[in-house]
mmCIF file of C-alpha atoms in Angstrom:
data_model
loop_
_atom_site.group_PDB
_atom_site.id
_atom_site.type_symbol
_atom_site.label_atom_id
_atom_site.label_comp_id
_atom_site.label_asym_id
_atom_site.label_seq_id
_atom_site.Cartn_x
_atom_site.Cartn_y
_atom_site.Cartn_z
ATOM 1 C CA UNK Y 247 -36.336 70.237 12.767
ATOM 2 C CA UNK Y 248 -38.437 69.880 15.887
ATOM 3 C CA UNK Y 249 -37.149 67.922 18.824
ATOM 4 C CA UNK Y 250 -39.841 65.258 18.379
ATOM 5 C CA UNK Y 251 -38.995 64.800 14.697
ATOM 6 C CA UNK Y 252 -35.306 64.451 15.516
ATOM 7 C CA UNK Y 253 -36.096 61.726 18.023
ATOM 8 C CA UNK Y 254 -38.263 59.902 15.491
ATOM 9 C CA UNK Y 255 -35.506 60.157 12.866
ATOM 10 C CA UNK Y 256 -32.933 58.787 15.279
ATOM 11 C CA UNK Y 257 -35.217 55.884 16.168
ATOM 12 C CA UNK Y 258 -35.799 55.159 12.484
ATOM 13 C CA UNK Y 259 -32.067 55.159 11.713
ATOM 14 C CA UNK Y 260 -31.386 52.806 14.606
ATOM 15 C CA UNK Y 261 -34.160 50.490 13.380
ATOM 16 C CA UNK Y 262 -32.771 50.496 9.835
ATOM 17 C CA UNK Y 263 -29.271 49.749 11.088
ATOM 18 C CA UNK Y 264 -30.570 46.948 13.288
ATOM 19 C CA UNK Y 265 -32.540 45.458 10.397
ATOM 20 C CA UNK Y 266 -29.497 45.595 8.137
ATOM 21 C CA UNK Y 267 -27.359 43.901 10.788
ATOM 22 C CA UNK Y 268 -30.008 41.208 11.302
ATOM 23 C CA UNK Y 269 -30.269 40.491 7.577
ATOM 24 C CA UNK Y 270 -26.500 40.229 7.341
ATOM 25 C CA UNK Y 271 -26.416 37.707 10.190
ATOM 26 C CA UNK Y 272 -29.288 35.654 8.781
ATOM 27 C CA UNK Y 273 -28.240 35.545 5.136
ATOM 28 C CA UNK Y 274 -24.491 35.660 5.429
ATOM 29 C CA UNK Y 275 -23.086 32.412 4.094
ATOM 30 C CA UNK Y 276 -20.389 30.951 6.239
ATOM 31 C CA UNK Y 277 -17.350 29.705 4.375
ATOM 32 C CA UNK Y 278 -17.052 25.906 4.500
ATOM 33 C CA UNK Y 279 -14.397 24.629 6.885
ATOM 34 C CA UNK Y 280 -10.967 24.281 5.328
ATOM 35 C CA UNK Y 281 -9.807 20.650 5.265
ATOM 36 C CA UNK Y 282 -6.668 20.147 7.316
ATOM 37 C CA UNK Y 283 -3.506 19.486 5.345
ATOM 38 C CA UNK Y 284 -1.527 16.247 5.178
ATOM 39 C CA UNK Y 285 -4.427 13.960 6.062
ATOM 40 C CA UNK Y 286 -3.587 10.286 6.502
ATOM 41 C CA UNK Y 287 -6.290 7.591 6.331
ATOM 42 C CA UNK Y 288 -6.406 3.791 6.419
ATOM 43 C CA UNK Y 289 -8.497 1.849 3.891
ATOM 44 C CA UNK Y 290 -9.174 -1.801 4.768
ATOM 45 C CA UNK Y 291 -10.889 -4.081 2.253
ATOM 46 C CA UNK Y 292 -12.568 -7.469 2.602
ATOM 47 C CA UNK Y 293 -10.193 -9.296 0.249
ATOM 48 C CA UNK Y 294 -7.649 -8.812 -2.519
ATOM 49 C CA UNK Y 295 -9.533 -9.854 -5.681
ATOM 50 C CA UNK Y 296 -10.462 -7.596 -8.628
ATOM 51 C CA UNK Y 297 -13.493 -6.140 -6.847
ATOM 52 C CA UNK Y 298 -11.395 -5.029 -3.878
ATOM 53 C CA UNK Y 299 -8.620 -3.778 -6.146
ATOM 54 C CA UNK Y 300 -11.214 -1.526 -7.767
ATOM 55 C CA UNK Y 301 -12.267 -0.072 -4.394
ATOM 56 C CA UNK Y 302 -8.603 0.567 -3.602
ATOM 57 C CA UNK Y 303 -8.060 2.277 -6.968
ATOM 58 C CA UNK Y 304 -10.951 4.612 -6.212
ATOM 59 C CA UNK Y 305 -9.569 5.357 -2.749
ATOM 60 C CA UNK Y 306 -6.114 6.138 -4.130
ATOM 61 C CA UNK Y 307 -7.587 8.375 -6.838
ATOM 62 C CA UNK Y 308 -9.521 10.325 -4.206
ATOM 63 C CA UNK Y 309 -6.328 10.630 -2.199
ATOM 64 C CA UNK Y 310 -4.542 12.179 -5.183
ATOM 65 C CA UNK Y 311 -7.455 14.513 -5.934
ATOM 66 C CA UNK Y 312 -7.851 15.720 -2.350
ATOM 67 C CA UNK Y 313 -4.314 15.581 -1.003
ATOM 68 C CA UNK Y 314 -4.893 12.636 1.332
ATOM 69 C CA UNK Y 315 -2.347 9.891 2.005
ATOM 70 C CA UNK Y 316 -4.162 6.540 1.768
ATOM 71 C CA UNK Y 317 -2.766 3.354 3.316
ATOM 72 C CA UNK Y 318 -4.512 0.344 1.730
ATOM 73 C CA UNK Y 319 -4.625 -2.935 3.658
ATOM 74 C CA UNK Y 320 -6.054 -6.103 2.069
ATOM 75 C CA UNK Y 321 -6.659 -9.544 3.576
ATOM 76 C CA UNK Y 322 -4.853 -11.996 1.296
ATOM 77 C CA UNK Y 323 -7.733 -14.487 1.400
ATOM 78 C CA UNK Y 324 -11.218 -13.561 0.216
ATOM 79 C CA UNK Y 325 -13.760 -13.036 2.992
ATOM 80 C CA UNK Y 326 -11.191 -13.922 5.691
ATOM 81 C CA UNK Y 327 -12.609 -12.523 8.919
ATOM 82 C CA UNK Y 328 -9.545 -13.682 10.839
ATOM 83 C CA UNK Y 329 -7.170 -11.752 8.574
ATOM 84 C CA UNK Y 330 -9.297 -8.632 8.580
ATOM 85 C CA UNK Y 331 -9.605 -8.695 12.366
ATOM 86 C CA UNK Y 332 -5.805 -8.947 12.603
ATOM 87 C CA UNK Y 333 -5.430 -5.878 10.360
ATOM 88 C CA UNK Y 334 -7.912 -3.884 12.437
ATOM 89 C CA UNK Y 335 -6.437 -4.993 15.751
ATOM 90 C CA UNK Y 336 -2.882 -3.949 14.874
ATOM 91 C CA UNK Y 337 -4.104 -0.582 13.587
ATOM 92 C CA UNK Y 338 -3.104 2.435 15.699
ATOM 93 C CA UNK Y 339 -6.133 4.734 15.258
ATOM 94 C CA UNK Y 340 -4.363 7.765 16.715
ATOM 95 C CA UNK Y 341 -1.913 7.631 13.780
ATOM 96 C CA UNK Y 342 -4.724 8.224 11.270
ATOM 97 C CA UNK Y 343 -7.204 10.998 10.555
ATOM 98 C CA UNK Y 344 -9.769 8.390 9.563
ATOM 99 C CA UNK Y 345 -10.365 4.718 8.824
ATOM 100 C CA UNK Y 346 -12.569 3.098 6.162
ATOM 101 C CA UNK Y 347 -13.364 -0.606 6.452
ATOM 102 C CA UNK Y 348 -15.645 -3.114 4.741
ATOM 103 C CA UNK Y 349 -16.646 -5.293 7.721
ATOM 104 C CA UNK Y 350 -16.864 -9.026 7.072
ATOM 105 C CA UNK Y 351 -18.946 -9.721 10.187
ATOM 106 C CA UNK Y 352 -20.913 -6.745 11.455
ATOM 107 C CA UNK Y 353 -21.974 -8.377 14.710
ATOM 108 C CA UNK Y 354 -18.535 -9.706 15.636
ATOM 109 C CA UNK Y 355 -16.691 -6.537 14.650
ATOM 110 C CA UNK Y 356 -18.969 -3.869 16.126
ATOM 111 C CA UNK Y 357 -17.080 -3.637 19.480
ATOM 112 C CA UNK Y 358 -13.762 -3.163 17.661
ATOM 113 C CA UNK Y 359 -15.304 -0.653 15.262
ATOM 114 C CA UNK Y 360 -16.637 1.325 18.231
ATOM 115 C CA UNK Y 361 -13.209 1.319 19.898
ATOM 116 C CA UNK Y 362 -11.515 2.645 16.756
ATOM 117 C CA UNK Y 363 -14.265 5.242 16.320
ATOM 118 C CA UNK Y 364 -13.583 6.517 19.841
ATOM 119 C CA UNK Y 365 -10.075 7.510 18.698
ATOM 120 C CA UNK Y 366 -10.599 8.619 15.093
ATOM 121 C CA UNK Y 367 -13.315 8.884 12.448
ATOM 122 C CA UNK Y 368 -14.396 5.486 11.113
ATOM 123 C CA UNK Y 369 -16.725 4.796 8.219
ATOM 124 C CA UNK Y 370 -17.776 1.591 6.466
ATOM 125 C CA UNK Y 371 -17.986 0.934 2.731
ATOM 126 C CA UNK Y 372 -19.550 -1.853 0.664
ATOM 127 C CA UNK Y 373 -20.735 -3.893 3.648
ATOM 128 C CA UNK Y 374 -21.974 -2.079 6.759
ATOM 129 C CA UNK Y 375 -22.063 -2.439 10.535
ATOM 130 C CA UNK Y 376 -25.327 -0.533 11.038
ATOM 131 C CA UNK Y 377 -25.528 -0.945 14.820
ATOM 132 C CA UNK Y 378 -22.021 0.365 15.403
ATOM 133 C CA UNK Y 379 -20.988 3.954 16.043
ATOM 134 C CA UNK Y 380 -19.397 4.364 12.601
ATOM 135 C CA UNK Y 381 -19.649 7.935 11.290
ATOM 136 C CA UNK Y 382 -21.085 6.966 7.923
ATOM 137 C CA UNK Y 383 -21.460 4.287 5.254
ATOM 138 C CA UNK Y 384 -20.829 4.221 1.499
ATOM 139 C CA UNK Y 385 -22.730 1.490 -0.315
ATOM 140 C CA UNK Y 386 -25.820 0.404 -2.153
ATOM 141 C CA UNK Y 387 -29.188 -0.959 -1.113
ATOM 142 C CA UNK Y 388 -28.295 -4.626 -1.008
ATOM 143 C CA UNK Y 389 -31.911 -5.468 -0.256
ATOM 144 C CA UNK Y 390 -32.835 -3.741 -3.520
ATOM 145 C CA UNK Y 391 -30.008 -5.516 -5.353
ATOM 146 C CA UNK Y 392 -31.305 -8.884 -4.143
ATOM 147 C CA UNK Y 393 -34.772 -7.963 -5.377
ATOM 148 C CA UNK Y 394 -33.267 -7.042 -8.771
ATOM 149 C CA UNK Y 395 -31.724 -10.527 -8.926
ATOM 150 C CA UNK Y 396 -35.178 -12.073 -8.568
ATOM 151 C CA UNK Y 397 -36.564 -9.798 -11.296
ATOM 152 C CA UNK Y 398 -33.818 -11.025 -13.629
ATOM 153 C CA UNK Y 399 -34.619 -14.645 -12.742
ATOM 154 C CA UNK Y 400 -38.245 -13.935 -13.706
ATOM 155 C CA UNK Y 401 -37.077 -12.622 -17.082
ATOM 156 C CA UNK Y 402 -34.638 -15.466 -17.701
ATOM 157 C CA UNK Y 403 -37.153 -18.175 -16.707
ATOM 158 C CA UNK Y 404 -40.554 -17.211 -18.165
ATOM 159 C CA UNK Y 405 -41.660 -20.837 -17.664
ATOM 160 C CA UNK Y 406 -40.283 -21.001 -14.115
ATOM 161 C CA UNK Y 407 -37.863 -23.619 -12.878
ATOM 162 C CA UNK Y 408 -35.386 -24.640 -10.198
ATOM 163 C CA UNK Y 409 -32.805 -22.132 -8.978
ATOM 164 C CA UNK Y 410 -29.553 -22.400 -7.012
ATOM 165 C CA UNK Y 411 -28.420 -19.232 -5.190
ATOM 166 C CA UNK Y 412 -24.751 -18.820 -4.217
ATOM 167 C CA UNK Y 413 -23.750 -16.607 -1.276
ATOM 168 C CA UNK Y 414 -20.286 -15.839 0.067
ATOM 169 C CA UNK Y 415 -21.454 -16.049 3.690
ATOM 170 C CA UNK Y 416 -24.246 -15.004 6.007
ATOM 171 C CA UNK Y 417 -22.178 -12.863 8.381
ATOM 172 C CA UNK Y 418 -21.772 -9.795 6.138
ATOM 173 C CA UNK Y 419 -24.675 -7.356 6.226
ATOM 174 C CA UNK Y 420 -24.681 -7.032 2.432
ATOM 175 C CA UNK Y 421 -25.059 -10.798 1.863
ATOM 176 C CA UNK Y 422 -27.831 -11.024 4.454
ATOM 177 C CA UNK Y 423 -29.684 -8.136 2.806
ATOM 178 C CA UNK Y 424 -29.269 -9.536 -0.724
ATOM 179 C CA UNK Y 425 -30.741 -12.867 0.305
ATOM 180 C CA UNK Y 426 -33.585 -11.117 2.148
ATOM 181 C CA UNK Y 427 -34.407 -8.928 -0.856
ATOM 182 C CA UNK Y 428 -34.402 -11.974 -3.153
ATOM 183 C CA UNK Y 429 -36.581 -14.050 -0.808
ATOM 184 C CA UNK Y 430 -39.139 -11.334 -0.116
ATOM 185 C CA UNK Y 431 -39.454 -10.405 -3.790
ATOM 186 C CA UNK Y 432 -40.068 -14.101 -4.526
ATOM 187 C CA UNK Y 433 -42.778 -14.256 -1.841
ATOM 188 C CA UNK Y 434 -44.472 -11.165 -3.275
ATOM 189 C CA UNK Y 435 -44.325 -12.681 -6.761
ATOM 190 C CA UNK Y 436 -45.901 -15.925 -5.636
ATOM 191 C CA UNK Y 437 -48.583 -14.147 -3.602
ATOM 192 C CA UNK Y 438 -49.569 -11.626 -6.287
ATOM 193 C CA UNK Y 439 -52.368 -13.708 -7.809
ATOM 194 C CA UNK Y 440 -55.795 -12.138 -8.277
ATOM 195 C CA UNK Y 441 -58.983 -14.183 -8.032
ATOM 196 C CA UNK Y 442 -59.402 -16.268 -11.142
ATOM 197 C CA UNK Y 443 -55.854 -15.639 -12.397
ATOM 198 C CA UNK Y 444 -53.461 -18.428 -13.142
ATOM 199 C CA UNK Y 445 -50.540 -18.527 -10.680
ATOM 200 C CA UNK Y 446 -47.165 -17.571 -12.182
ATOM 201 C CA UNK Y 447 -44.872 -20.413 -13.243
ATOM 202 C CA UNK Y 448 -43.211 -21.799 -10.137
ATOM 203 C CA UNK Y 449 -39.705 -20.649 -9.259
ATOM 204 C CA UNK Y 450 -38.241 -23.063 -6.726
ATOM 205 C CA UNK Y 451 -35.051 -22.209 -4.855
ATOM 206 C CA UNK Y 452 -33.252 -25.517 -4.326
ATOM 207 C CA UNK Y 453 -30.663 -24.116 -1.929
ATOM 208 C CA UNK Y 454 -28.975 -20.970 -0.672
ATOM 209 C CA UNK Y 455 -25.397 -22.235 -0.749
ATOM 210 C CA UNK Y 456 -22.727 -20.392 1.254
ATOM 211 C CA UNK Y 457 -19.065 -20.961 0.377
ATOM 212 C CA UNK Y 458 -17.308 -18.793 3.020
ATOM 213 C CA UNK Y 459 -15.137 -17.216 0.341
ATOM 214 C CA UNK Y 460 -13.964 -20.577 -1.035
ATOM 215 C CA UNK Y 461 -14.479 -20.746 -4.801
ATOM 216 C CA UNK Y 462 -13.664 -24.468 -4.844
ATOM 217 C CA UNK Y 463 -16.505 -25.045 -2.377
ATOM 218 C CA UNK Y 464 -18.855 -23.054 -4.612
ATOM 219 C CA UNK Y 465 -17.853 -25.147 -7.645
ATOM 220 C CA UNK Y 466 -18.377 -28.371 -5.705
ATOM 221 C CA UNK Y 467 -21.806 -27.156 -4.616
ATOM 222 C CA UNK Y 468 -22.754 -26.532 -8.243
ATOM 223 C CA UNK Y 469 -21.577 -30.024 -9.247
ATOM 224 C CA UNK Y 470 -23.530 -31.643 -6.417
ATOM 225 C CA UNK Y 471 -26.698 -29.678 -7.164
ATOM 226 C CA UNK Y 472 -26.621 -30.536 -10.869
ATOM 227 C CA UNK Y 473 -26.031 -34.211 -10.038
ATOM 228 C CA UNK Y 474 -29.117 -34.166 -7.803
ATOM 229 C CA UNK Y 475 -31.231 -31.873 -10.020
ATOM 230 C CA UNK Y 476 -30.521 -32.425 -13.691
ATOM 231 C CA UNK Y 477 -33.384 -30.019 -14.480
ATOM 232 C CA UNK Y 478 -31.739 -27.079 -12.693
ATOM 233 C CA UNK Y 479 -32.755 -24.008 -14.698
ATOM 234 C CA UNK Y 480 -30.763 -21.133 -13.227
ATOM 235 C CA UNK Y 481 -27.819 -20.296 -10.961
ATOM 236 C CA UNK Y 482 -27.620 -16.928 -9.206
ATOM 237 C CA UNK Y 483 -24.231 -15.792 -7.904
ATOM 238 C CA UNK Y 484 -24.404 -12.949 -5.380
ATOM 239 C CA UNK Y 485 -20.660 -12.387 -4.959
ATOM 240 C CA UNK Y 486 -18.174 -10.934 -7.430
ATOM 241 C CA UNK Y 487 -16.266 -14.259 -7.574
ATOM 242 C CA UNK Y 488 -19.282 -16.273 -8.558
ATOM 243 C CA UNK Y 489 -19.642 -15.320 -12.222
ATOM 244 C CA UNK Y 490 -16.303 -16.887 -13.170
ATOM 245 C CA UNK Y 491 -16.834 -19.907 -10.893
ATOM 246 C CA UNK Y 492 -20.250 -20.641 -12.379
ATOM 247 C CA UNK Y 493 -19.020 -20.345 -15.976
ATOM 248 C CA UNK Y 494 -15.974 -22.552 -15.396
ATOM 249 C CA UNK Y 495 -18.016 -25.233 -13.635
ATOM 250 C CA UNK Y 496 -20.813 -25.273 -16.215
ATOM 251 C CA UNK Y 497 -18.239 -25.524 -19.002
ATOM 252 C CA UNK Y 498 -16.555 -28.424 -17.201
ATOM 253 C CA UNK Y 499 -19.936 -30.205 -16.916
ATOM 254 C CA UNK Y 500 -20.964 -29.406 -20.511
ATOM 255 C CA UNK Y 501 -23.878 -27.362 -19.164
ATOM 256 C CA UNK Y 502 -22.853 -23.960 -20.519
ATOM 257 C CA UNK Y 503 -25.915 -22.184 -21.994
ATOM 258 C CA UNK Y 504 -28.160 -25.007 -20.734
ATOM 259 C CA UNK Y 505 -28.463 -23.306 -17.333
ATOM 260 C CA UNK Y 506 -29.262 -19.598 -17.101
ATOM 261 C CA UNK Y 507 -26.812 -17.505 -15.066
ATOM 262 C CA UNK Y 508 -27.452 -14.302 -13.113
ATOM 263 C CA UNK Y 509 -24.251 -12.786 -11.732
ATOM 264 C CA UNK Y 510 -23.191 -9.961 -9.450
ATOM 265 C CA UNK Y 511 -20.578 -7.259 -10.026
ATOM 266 C CA UNK Y 512 -18.522 -6.439 -13.087
ATOM 267 C CA UNK Y 513 -15.287 -8.416 -13.089
ATOM 268 C CA UNK Y 514 -13.725 -9.058 -16.498
ATOM 269 C CA UNK Y 515 -14.677 -12.780 -16.600
ATOM 270 C CA UNK Y 516 -18.266 -11.893 -15.723
ATOM 271 C CA UNK Y 517 -18.498 -9.159 -18.362
ATOM 272 C CA UNK Y 518 -16.936 -11.521 -20.922
ATOM 273 C CA UNK Y 519 -19.641 -14.040 -20.029
ATOM 274 C CA UNK Y 520 -22.350 -11.415 -20.532
ATOM 275 C CA UNK Y 521 -20.896 -10.370 -23.900
ATOM 276 C CA UNK Y 522 -20.674 -13.997 -25.077
ATOM 277 C CA UNK Y 523 -24.255 -14.679 -23.993
ATOM 278 C CA UNK Y 524 -23.314 -17.246 -21.333
ATOM 279 C CA UNK Y 525 -24.503 -14.951 -18.522
ATOM 280 C CA UNK Y 526 -28.033 -13.584 -18.883
ATOM 281 C CA UNK Y 527 -27.198 -10.409 -16.939
ATOM 282 C CA UNK Y 528 -25.108 -9.135 -14.053
ATOM 283 C CA UNK Y 529 -25.882 -6.545 -11.393
ATOM 284 C CA UNK Y 530 -22.996 -4.097 -11.356
ATOM 285 C CA UNK Y 531 -22.016 -2.177 -8.278
ATOM 286 C CA UNK Y 532 -19.497 0.650 -8.454
ATOM 287 C CA UNK Y 533 -16.623 -0.435 -6.185
ATOM 288 C CA UNK Y 534 -14.352 2.274 -7.587
ATOM 289 C CA UNK Y 535 -16.836 4.905 -6.459
ATOM 290 C CA UNK Y 536 -17.208 3.225 -3.049
ATOM 291 C CA UNK Y 537 -13.488 3.708 -2.489
ATOM 292 C CA UNK Y 538 -13.437 7.235 -3.880
ATOM 293 C CA UNK Y 539 -16.393 8.429 -1.819
ATOM 294 C CA UNK Y 540 -15.067 6.744 1.332
ATOM 295 C CA UNK Y 541 -11.868 8.815 1.249
ATOM 296 C CA UNK Y 542 -13.777 11.960 0.311
ATOM 297 C CA UNK Y 543 -16.128 11.454 3.270
ATOM 298 C CA UNK Y 544 -13.225 10.914 5.667
ATOM 299 C CA UNK Y 545 -11.677 14.158 4.455
ATOM 300 C CA UNK Y 546 -14.973 15.963 5.041
ATOM 301 C CA UNK Y 547 -15.290 14.526 8.549
ATOM 302 C CA UNK Y 548 -11.734 15.577 9.376
ATOM 303 C CA UNK Y 549 -12.606 19.132 8.332
ATOM 304 C CA UNK Y 550 -15.719 19.191 10.509
ATOM 305 C CA UNK Y 551 -15.540 20.240 14.137
ATOM 306 C CA UNK Y 552 -18.601 18.168 15.032
ATOM 307 C CA UNK Y 553 -18.157 15.185 17.314
ATOM 308 C CA UNK Y 554 -21.798 14.148 16.997
ATOM 309 C CA UNK Y 555 -22.450 10.583 15.894
ATOM 310 C CA UNK Y 556 -25.163 9.799 13.334
ATOM 311 C CA UNK Y 557 -28.357 8.024 14.259
ATOM 312 C CA UNK Y 558 -27.682 4.283 14.508
ATOM 313 C CA UNK Y 559 -28.021 2.727 11.067
ATOM 314 C CA UNK Y 560 -28.203 6.145 9.390
ATOM 315 C CA UNK Y 561 -25.626 8.205 7.570
ATOM 316 C CA UNK Y 562 -25.521 6.057 4.423
ATOM 317 C CA UNK Y 563 -24.536 7.507 1.051
ATOM 318 C CA UNK Y 564 -26.288 5.269 -1.479
ATOM 319 C CA UNK Y 565 -24.699 4.466 -4.835
ATOM 320 C CA UNK Y 566 -27.121 2.618 -7.102
ATOM 321 C CA UNK Y 567 -26.499 -0.604 -8.994
ATOM 322 C CA UNK Y 568 -27.180 -1.141 -12.675
ATOM 323 C CA UNK Y 569 -28.095 -4.168 -14.751
ATOM 324 C CA UNK Y 570 -25.555 -5.046 -17.457
ATOM 325 C CA UNK Y 571 -26.821 -7.169 -20.355
ATOM 326 C CA UNK Y 572 -25.442 -8.276 -23.681
ATOM 327 C CA UNK Y 573 -26.886 -5.197 -25.412
ATOM 328 C CA UNK Y 574 -25.196 -2.655 -23.126
ATOM 329 C CA UNK Y 575 -22.052 -4.420 -21.897
ATOM 330 C CA UNK Y 576 -19.759 -2.708 -24.425
ATOM 331 C CA UNK Y 577 -21.055 0.760 -23.472
ATOM 332 C CA UNK Y 578 -20.635 -0.113 -19.802
ATOM 333 C CA UNK Y 579 -17.029 -1.174 -20.353
ATOM 334 C CA UNK Y 580 -16.193 1.962 -22.334
ATOM 335 C CA UNK Y 581 -17.609 4.148 -19.583
ATOM 336 C CA UNK Y 582 -15.603 2.388 -16.878
ATOM 337 C CA UNK Y 583 -12.429 2.461 -18.998
ATOM 338 C CA UNK Y 584 -12.769 6.182 -19.720
ATOM 339 C CA UNK Y 585 -13.139 6.974 -16.032
ATOM 340 C CA UNK Y 586 -10.100 4.895 -15.119
ATOM 341 C CA UNK Y 587 -8.057 6.700 -17.772
ATOM 342 C CA UNK Y 588 -8.812 10.157 -16.349
#
């Protein structure tokens, strides 16, 4: 072999080796980080009713599946900002590998959320604090859920009519977004009239009634509204408590089945009402999955070496809602029961 050919061969071998090394570096798949062992997280709900129990059940199940110790803390009173703030304030973030909370007042709690986040990973579930430094959020599009409520009102009231809308409060981001989605969908409906077309039958919202987590106040608001508007056609409840409150109050007033009901969430009394035909439909979230995914996300964050915060308002994992009616309520219940039995 001539000297020049030997040089060319050597150059070619070096080039081949370099190309092989480059391909290995480019295409080699790095193994995912191994989650640390013995993780310990705090899970703080917005109340202690069936909805919140379901989120806690999901969180505990995720803890068992992924080897995470989950401390569940629940305010005794529904929607009690004072109680939830006390739970968050006494929390020692350094003792936990992560914290999940469903904030009852995003604006008021953002400074505290940011302080906890500075010491450990914090995420929100169900309700959000989008302008905080939380690492992520597990929830649904509450704006979209509010719009779905209006679509169901359209179905239930083909001739239009007067509507009362119940809200737990207007401090939680999810309640604000549900009302906004409902209102804007109603505006679009009323504006969507082509030249020469008849306007749709009028849907008139009598009141957006907030009860601040007090079911007795919600019941009293229903009584007062029916006394003032005997032609009330529909009541929309946008909190998980409202289905049972509406049914009990309408039964008390002998108005059951005379007023259409649109509910929110899938508590047993609400699903019973759907099955019996007293509730036209309910919009079901998946609180169990909120809790499960919250713990799973905290485990993932603990395994990550990144300290980067998400873009403000970003980092949401969306879990869709579904409409439960009389014709699918039994299938819905079987599906939920089978998952809980696993």
